[in-house]
Short mmCIF file of C-alpha atoms in Angstrom, two decimals:
data_model
loop_
_atom_site.label_atom_id
_atom_site.label_comp_id
_atom_site.label_asym_id
_atom_site.label_seq_id
_atom_site.Cartn_x
_atom_site.Cartn_y
_atom_site.Cartn_z
CA MET Y 445 -160.42 59.87 182.60
CA ALA Y 446 -157.06 58.25 181.80
CA SER Y 447 -156.12 55.27 183.96
CA SER Y 448 -153.06 56.11 186.13
CA THR Y 449 -152.68 52.91 188.14
CA GLU Y 450 -152.54 50.17 185.60
CA HIS Y 451 -148.63 50.07 185.80
CA PRO Y 452 -146.80 50.97 188.99
CA ALA Y 453 -144.13 52.96 187.14
CA THR Y 454 -146.72 55.11 185.39
CA LYS Y 455 -148.40 55.79 188.66
CA ALA Y 456 -145.03 56.65 190.28
CA LEU Y 457 -144.31 59.11 187.37
CA LEU Y 458 -147.69 60.81 187.88
CA ASP Y 459 -146.85 61.09 191.66
CA ARG Y 460 -143.60 62.71 190.98
CA MET Y 461 -145.20 65.19 188.65
CA GLN Y 462 -147.31 66.45 191.44
CA HIS Y 463 -144.18 67.69 193.09
CA SER Y 464 -142.68 69.24 189.98
CA ARG Y 465 -143.42 72.38 187.99
CA VAL Y 466 -143.98 70.66 184.63
CA GLU Y 467 -147.48 70.65 183.02
CA GLY Y 468 -147.00 67.45 181.22
CA VAL Y 469 -144.55 64.65 180.18
CA ALA Y 470 -144.07 63.20 176.67
CA ILE Y 471 -142.09 60.00 176.28
CA ALA Y 472 -141.21 58.48 172.94
CA PRO Y 473 -140.56 54.76 172.20
CA GLY Y 474 -137.46 53.46 174.00
CA ASP Y 475 -136.34 52.30 177.38
CA ASP Y 476 -138.20 55.00 179.30
CA PHE Y 477 -141.34 53.98 177.45
CA ARG Y 478 -140.76 50.34 178.22
CA TYR Y 479 -140.16 51.13 181.91
CA LEU Y 480 -143.34 53.07 182.33
CA ILE Y 481 -145.82 50.73 180.61
CA GLY Y 482 -143.94 47.43 180.33
CA PHE Y 483 -143.64 47.54 176.56
CA SER Y 484 -142.28 49.78 173.85
CA PRO Y 485 -143.17 49.77 170.13
CA THR Y 486 -140.37 49.83 167.51
CA PRO Y 487 -139.25 53.48 167.17
CA ASP Y 488 -139.34 54.99 163.71
CA GLU Y 489 -140.25 58.24 162.00
CA ARG Y 490 -143.88 58.11 162.96
CA PRO Y 491 -144.59 60.10 166.18
CA CYS Y 492 -145.47 57.87 169.24
CA TYR Y 493 -145.95 59.29 172.59
CA LEU Y 494 -146.81 58.30 176.19
CA LEU Y 495 -148.38 61.51 177.45
CA ALA Y 496 -148.81 62.26 181.17
CA GLY Y 497 -150.77 65.18 182.74
CA PHE Y 498 -152.83 66.13 185.70
CA ARG Y 499 -155.60 63.63 184.81
CA GLY Y 500 -153.44 60.58 184.12
CA ALA Y 501 -151.71 59.11 181.06
CA ALA Y 502 -152.66 58.32 177.50
CA LEU Y 503 -150.95 57.15 174.31
CA VAL Y 504 -150.65 58.38 170.74
CA MET Y 505 -149.83 55.56 168.26
CA PRO Y 506 -149.76 55.10 164.52
CA SER Y 507 -152.24 52.51 163.36
CA LEU Y 508 -149.62 49.90 162.59
CA ASN Y 509 -148.53 49.81 166.26
CA ALA Y 510 -151.84 50.43 168.00
CA ARG Y 511 -153.09 46.82 168.30
CA GLN Y 512 -149.84 45.46 169.54
CA VAL Y 513 -149.48 48.28 172.13
CA ALA Y 514 -153.13 47.84 173.21
CA ASP Y 515 -152.31 44.18 174.08
CA HIS Y 516 -149.77 45.48 176.73
CA THR Y 517 -151.75 48.26 178.46
CA SER Y 518 -155.16 49.51 179.34
CA LEU Y 519 -154.27 53.17 178.97
CA PRO Y 520 -156.47 55.20 176.66
CA LEU Y 521 -154.97 54.91 173.14
CA PHE Y 522 -155.48 57.38 170.34
CA SER Y 523 -154.38 56.12 166.94
CA TYR Y 524 -153.92 57.70 163.53
CA ALA Y 525 -153.38 56.51 159.99
CA ASP Y 526 -150.20 57.46 158.09
CA ALA Y 527 -152.34 59.48 155.60
CA ASP Y 528 -153.84 61.58 158.41
CA GLY Y 529 -150.92 62.36 160.62
CA PRO Y 530 -150.87 62.56 164.37
CA ALA Y 531 -152.53 65.97 165.05
CA VAL Y 532 -156.11 64.74 165.92
CA ALA Y 533 -154.78 61.75 167.94
CA LEU Y 534 -152.42 64.08 169.79
CA GLU Y 535 -155.31 66.38 170.68
CA GLY Y 536 -157.40 63.53 172.03
CA ALA Y 537 -154.54 62.13 174.13
CA ALA Y 538 -153.70 65.55 175.49
CA GLU Y 539 -157.29 66.07 176.54
CA ALA Y 540 -157.52 62.53 178.13
CA ALA Y 541 -154.19 62.99 180.02
CA GLY Y 542 -154.93 66.42 181.09
CA VAL Y 543 -152.02 68.39 179.40
CA PRO Y 544 -153.39 71.85 179.13
CA SER Y 545 -153.80 73.54 175.73
CA THR Y 546 -151.74 76.42 177.05
CA CYS Y 547 -148.86 74.13 178.15
CA SER Y 548 -145.56 75.91 178.46
CA ARG Y 549 -143.54 73.43 180.43
CA LEU Y 550 -143.37 69.93 178.95
CA ALA Y 551 -140.84 67.42 180.01
CA VAL Y 552 -139.74 65.21 177.09
CA GLY Y 553 -137.73 61.93 176.96
CA ASP Y 554 -134.07 62.30 176.30
CA SER Y 555 -134.33 59.81 173.32
CA MET Y 556 -137.05 61.64 171.48
CA ARG Y 557 -136.41 62.33 167.80
CA ALA Y 558 -136.24 65.89 166.76
CA ASP Y 559 -139.08 65.46 164.27
CA ALA Y 560 -141.30 64.09 167.02
CA LEU Y 561 -140.42 67.05 169.21
CA LEU Y 562 -141.31 69.44 166.42
CA VAL Y 563 -144.84 67.90 166.36
CA LEU Y 564 -145.22 68.76 170.03
CA LEU Y 565 -143.87 72.35 169.46
CA ALA Y 566 -146.49 72.80 166.84
CA LYS Y 567 -149.20 71.57 169.23
CA TRP Y 568 -148.02 73.85 172.13
CA PRO Y 569 -146.25 76.82 170.56
CA ALA Y 570 -145.53 78.41 173.95
CA MET Y 571 -144.00 75.21 175.27
CA ARG Y 572 -140.42 75.25 176.54
CA PRO Y 573 -139.22 71.61 176.41
CA GLU Y 574 -137.15 70.27 179.33
CA SER Y 575 -135.54 66.91 180.00
CA ALA Y 576 -137.77 64.27 181.59
CA SER Y 577 -134.69 62.50 182.93
CA ARG Y 578 -134.93 63.94 186.46
CA LEU Y 579 -138.50 62.54 186.64
CA VAL Y 580 -138.17 59.21 184.88
CA GLY Y 581 -134.37 58.61 185.46
CA GLY Y 582 -134.90 59.02 189.30
CA LEU Y 583 -137.40 56.21 189.11
CA ARG Y 584 -135.28 53.89 186.98
CA ALA Y 585 -132.04 54.50 189.02
CA ARG Y 586 -133.24 52.47 192.03
CA LYS Y 587 -133.77 48.82 190.96
CA SER Y 588 -136.44 46.56 192.49
CA GLU Y 589 -135.53 43.04 193.62
CA ALA Y 590 -137.03 41.67 190.39
CA GLU Y 591 -134.86 44.02 188.39
CA LEU Y 592 -131.70 43.10 190.37
CA GLY Y 593 -132.63 39.38 189.56
CA ARG Y 594 -132.70 40.11 185.89
CA LEU Y 595 -129.41 42.05 186.03
CA GLN Y 596 -127.79 39.11 187.83
CA ALA Y 597 -129.02 36.73 185.10
CA THR Y 598 -127.65 38.86 182.31
CA ALA Y 599 -124.40 39.31 184.16
CA ASP Y 600 -124.04 35.56 184.53
CA LEU Y 601 -124.54 35.12 180.76
CA ALA Y 602 -121.95 37.78 180.09
CA ASP Y 603 -119.47 35.88 182.26
CA GLN Y 604 -120.14 32.74 180.10
CA ALA Y 605 -119.64 34.80 176.87
CA MET Y 606 -116.35 36.30 178.27
CA THR Y 607 -115.10 32.76 178.94
CA GLU Y 608 -115.91 31.84 175.28
CA ALA Y 609 -114.22 35.00 174.02
CA PHE Y 610 -111.07 34.09 176.06
CA SER Y 611 -111.03 30.64 174.41
CA ALA Y 612 -111.03 32.23 171.00
CA CYS Y 613 -107.92 34.28 171.76
CA ARG Y 614 -105.09 32.66 169.81
CA PRO Y 615 -102.34 33.86 167.35
CA GLY Y 616 -103.84 34.49 163.90
CA ALA Y 617 -107.46 34.85 165.20
CA THR Y 618 -109.02 38.28 164.25
CA GLU Y 619 -110.78 40.61 166.61
CA ARG Y 620 -113.98 39.73 164.83
CA ASP Y 621 -113.45 35.98 165.55
CA ILE Y 622 -113.29 36.75 169.29
CA ALA Y 623 -116.40 38.96 168.99
CA ASP Y 624 -118.26 36.18 167.14
CA ALA Y 625 -117.40 33.76 169.84
CA ALA Y 626 -118.94 35.95 172.46
CA SER Y 627 -122.05 36.70 170.30
CA LEU Y 628 -122.57 32.99 169.68
CA ALA Y 629 -122.46 32.34 173.48
CA PHE Y 630 -125.01 35.21 174.00
CA ARG Y 631 -127.33 33.83 171.38
CA GLU Y 632 -127.07 30.26 172.54
CA GLY Y 633 -127.87 31.48 176.04
CA SER Y 634 -130.94 33.33 176.98
CA ALA Y 635 -130.01 36.72 175.37
CA GLU Y 636 -132.69 38.44 173.36
CA GLU Y 637 -130.07 40.91 171.98
CA VAL Y 638 -126.37 41.24 171.77
CA CYS Y 639 -125.71 44.79 172.76
CA HIS Y 640 -122.06 45.14 171.99
CA THR Y 641 -118.84 43.20 171.40
CA ILE Y 642 -115.81 45.46 171.46
CA VAL Y 643 -112.56 43.64 170.93
CA ALA Y 644 -109.39 45.69 170.65
CA SER Y 645 -106.03 44.01 170.25
CA GLY Y 646 -102.44 45.35 170.31
CA PRO Y 647 -102.28 49.05 169.74
CA ASN Y 648 -106.06 49.14 169.05
CA SER Y 649 -106.54 48.48 172.78
CA ALA Y 650 -105.46 52.20 173.38
CA TYR Y 651 -108.74 53.24 171.69
CA PRO Y 652 -111.47 53.05 174.53
CA HIS Y 653 -114.32 52.49 171.98
CA HIS Y 654 -112.35 50.73 169.12
CA HIS Y 655 -114.42 49.41 166.27
CA THR Y 656 -113.85 45.62 166.23
CA SER Y 657 -111.78 44.90 163.12
CA VAL Y 658 -110.17 42.15 161.16
CA ARG Y 659 -106.74 42.77 162.76
CA ARG Y 660 -105.02 39.43 163.54
CA LEU Y 661 -103.72 38.76 166.96
CA ALA Y 662 -99.92 38.33 167.29
CA PRO Y 663 -97.88 36.97 170.26
CA GLY Y 664 -97.59 39.57 173.03
CA ASP Y 665 -100.77 41.45 172.10
CA PRO Y 666 -102.95 42.61 174.87
CA VAL Y 667 -106.69 42.28 174.08
CA THR Y 668 -109.45 44.36 175.54
CA ILE Y 669 -112.84 42.53 175.51
CA ASP Y 670 -115.90 44.71 176.38
CA ILE Y 671 -119.18 42.81 175.81
CA GLY Y 672 -122.80 42.87 176.85
CA CYS Y 673 -126.28 41.51 176.11
CA ARG Y 674 -129.87 41.93 177.04
CA VAL Y 675 -131.88 39.33 179.02
CA GLU Y 676 -135.55 39.91 179.95
CA GLY Y 677 -135.01 43.51 178.84
CA TYR Y 678 -132.12 44.24 181.12
CA CYS Y 679 -128.41 44.74 180.06
CA SER Y 680 -125.03 43.45 180.97
CA ASP Y 681 -121.60 45.06 180.50
CA ILE Y 682 -118.27 43.62 181.38
CA THR Y 683 -114.63 44.33 180.36
CA ARG Y 684 -111.72 42.04 180.84
CA MET Y 685 -108.24 41.69 179.49
CA ALA Y 686 -106.41 38.89 177.72
CA ILE Y 687 -102.85 38.63 176.48
CA LEU Y 688 -101.28 36.26 173.99
CA GLY Y 689 -98.39 34.58 175.74
CA ASP Y 690 -96.51 36.32 178.50
CA ALA Y 691 -97.28 39.86 179.61
CA SER Y 692 -94.47 42.44 179.56
CA ARG Y 693 -93.38 44.08 182.79
CA GLU Y 694 -94.86 47.34 181.64
CA TYR Y 695 -98.25 45.68 180.88
CA GLU Y 696 -98.29 44.12 184.24
CA GLN Y 697 -97.63 47.43 185.90
CA VAL Y 698 -100.35 49.25 184.05
CA HIS Y 699 -102.79 46.36 184.71
CA ALA Y 700 -101.93 46.50 188.43
CA VAL Y 701 -102.65 50.22 188.58
CA VAL Y 702 -106.07 49.81 186.90
CA GLU Y 703 -106.90 47.06 189.28
CA ASP Y 704 -105.94 49.29 192.19
CA ALA Y 705 -108.30 51.94 190.83
CA VAL Y 706 -111.17 49.40 190.53
CA GLN Y 707 -110.57 48.37 194.18
CA ALA Y 708 -110.37 51.93 195.44
CA ALA Y 709 -113.68 52.89 193.71
CA MET Y 710 -115.41 49.77 194.88
CA ALA Y 711 -114.32 50.42 198.44
CA ARG Y 712 -116.07 53.80 198.49
CA VAL Y 713 -119.45 52.43 197.39
CA ARG Y 714 -122.16 52.85 200.02
CA PRO Y 715 -125.40 54.77 200.45
CA GLY Y 716 -124.90 58.53 200.91
CA VAL Y 717 -121.61 58.69 199.00
CA ALA Y 718 -121.57 61.02 195.94
CA CYS Y 719 -121.00 59.59 192.59
CA ALA Y 720 -118.15 62.08 192.25
CA ALA Y 721 -116.38 60.44 195.23
CA ILE Y 722 -116.40 57.16 193.36
CA ASP Y 723 -114.85 58.73 190.31
CA ALA Y 724 -112.27 60.53 192.49
CA ALA Y 725 -111.18 57.34 194.17
CA ALA Y 726 -110.44 55.62 190.86
CA ARG Y 727 -108.89 58.67 189.32
CA THR Y 728 -106.60 59.40 192.37
CA ALA Y 729 -105.27 55.85 192.21
CA ILE Y 730 -104.34 56.24 188.62
CA GLU Y 731 -102.92 59.81 189.04
CA ARG Y 732 -100.69 58.73 191.94
CA ALA Y 733 -99.21 56.08 189.71
CA GLY Y 734 -98.42 58.74 187.10
CA TYR Y 735 -100.90 57.78 184.50
CA GLY Y 736 -103.59 60.45 185.17
CA GLU Y 737 -103.46 61.94 181.60
CA TYR Y 738 -104.14 58.53 180.10
CA PHE Y 739 -107.43 58.04 181.99
CA THR Y 740 -109.63 59.90 179.57
CA HIS Y 741 -113.20 59.12 180.42
CA ARG Y 742 -115.65 58.95 183.41
CA THR Y 743 -115.34 56.07 185.83
CA GLY Y 744 -118.77 54.58 185.15
CA HIS Y 745 -122.39 54.70 184.22
CA GLY Y 746 -125.71 53.32 185.43
CA ILE Y 747 -127.12 50.19 183.75
CA GLY Y 748 -130.56 48.60 183.60
CA LEU Y 749 -132.97 48.66 180.57
CA SER Y 750 -130.27 50.76 178.87
CA VAL Y 751 -126.55 49.84 178.73
CA HIS Y 752 -125.86 53.53 179.67
CA GLU Y 753 -128.23 55.22 182.08
CA GLY Y 754 -128.07 57.15 185.32
CA PRO Y 755 -126.44 57.48 187.70
CA TYR Y 756 -123.27 58.68 185.92
CA VAL Y 757 -120.09 58.25 187.86
CA THR Y 758 -118.30 61.45 186.95
CA GLY Y 759 -116.23 63.98 188.79
CA THR Y 760 -118.99 66.57 188.64
CA ASN Y 761 -122.00 64.37 189.60
CA ARG Y 762 -122.98 65.17 193.24
CA GLU Y 763 -125.95 62.69 193.21
CA LEU Y 764 -125.83 60.47 196.33
CA LEU Y 765 -125.82 56.78 196.04
CA GLU Y 766 -128.96 54.87 197.30
CA PRO Y 767 -129.54 51.13 197.92
CA GLY Y 768 -130.62 49.51 194.60
CA MET Y 769 -128.63 51.69 192.33
CA VAL Y 770 -126.53 49.79 189.78
CA PHE Y 771 -123.59 51.19 187.89
CA SER Y 772 -120.28 50.23 186.27
CA ILE Y 773 -116.88 50.96 187.67
CA GLU Y 774 -114.44 50.90 184.65
CA PRO Y 775 -111.33 52.92 184.91
CA GLY Y 776 -108.75 52.49 182.16
CA ILE Y 777 -105.26 53.61 181.02
CA TYR Y 778 -104.67 54.11 177.28
CA LEU Y 779 -101.19 54.62 176.03
CA PRO Y 780 -101.50 55.88 172.40
CA GLY Y 781 -99.88 53.68 169.74
CA ARG Y 782 -98.97 51.02 172.30
CA PHE Y 783 -101.78 49.48 174.38
CA GLY Y 784 -104.63 50.10 176.80
CA VAL Y 785 -106.00 48.42 179.87
CA ARG Y 786 -109.64 48.65 181.09
CA LEU Y 787 -111.40 46.58 183.75
CA GLU Y 788 -115.06 46.85 184.31
CA GLU Y 789 -117.36 45.67 187.07
CA ILE Y 790 -121.12 46.21 187.52
CA VAL Y 791 -121.83 47.07 191.10
CA VAL Y 792 -125.08 47.09 193.14
CA VAL Y 793 -125.38 49.46 196.05
CA THR Y 794 -126.58 47.57 199.18
CA PRO Y 795 -127.58 49.00 202.49
CA THR Y 796 -123.99 48.58 203.87
CA GLY Y 797 -121.84 48.94 200.74
CA GLY Y 798 -121.60 47.37 197.30
CA ARG Y 799 -121.45 44.05 195.60
CA ARG Y 800 -120.37 43.16 192.09
CA LEU Y 801 -122.46 41.10 189.69
CA SER Y 802 -119.70 39.32 187.80
CA ARG Y 803 -118.18 36.24 189.31
CA LEU Y 804 -115.03 36.37 187.10
CA THR Y 805 -111.57 37.34 188.25
CA ARG Y 806 -110.06 40.55 186.94
CA ASP Y 807 -106.65 38.90 186.36
CA VAL Y 808 -105.35 39.10 182.81
CA PHE Y 809 -106.22 35.90 180.89
CA SER Y 810 -103.07 34.41 179.40
CA ALA Y 811 -103.96 32.82 175.96
CA ARG Y 812 -101.50 30.22 174.65
#
């Protein structure tokens, strides 16, 4: 029989399955896999699965990953050689986990490759795949004290990297120079990975997800800096604004509106409030100032092992906040061809409200 208790998250998943209508769960390498057993192999084209069923959980692994994965878990592991393919190993793991041969409802991880899903469909032809996010995502959304400690550590490092990025803002510097300064601070700190370094200057700041370029900064340019890293598996994400020299009156006005939106959204954070209400608070502040059409994205996203995960702070998400949930609040205003402003905080839901992880001010940094 497969072991179901060797990792608390795996046991929690199996418990949740008892109250669902699915007959099995299949998770591919990635952040869900890492959450459930404490480790994830490098994903590639070879099918890898964590299978969960009514007996417990088991693993399907290509031979090149089997020994490394076995060092991190005592779950039954069925390996296969490249020349043989995964069919026999999948059969063994399904039997061990208790996924029935007639399985028609299998929940699969959201990041599973299409070719890996096709292998499962060949094994269970009557299977109707559905998302495993409501099972696994519900577990990941509420962070433990240990997870919150890791998120604080990675947020602290992001604050340091942002300070270095500010220092690199000067006339003639390129967007890549600023991104490199942040990346270096991450690498010299405790980061195991630089997740993203978005630097958008001048009119590029009107693109919410601008691709950092070699554009050189000029006096008067606003600069959006959106960066994040991974520490002990957990991610950070922070956005702040800089400006070269003195800000124009229009820039100051737009920045103040975005700041009002952040404050309005943060004031609504408490257990029992719907994610949609947080989005509405930020959006209403921007709409009342006349910039509603220029706020073109959701207000936020959850963060943890993934930079983007649930809960998603959208106008349609009725999910209620619970203590331990962690998500971004990042409203923005983007004036095409001119400039944009976005400010981002990572917020933890506490029993009485919310608290932010960053210790940095949201005031625009004036680079001289």
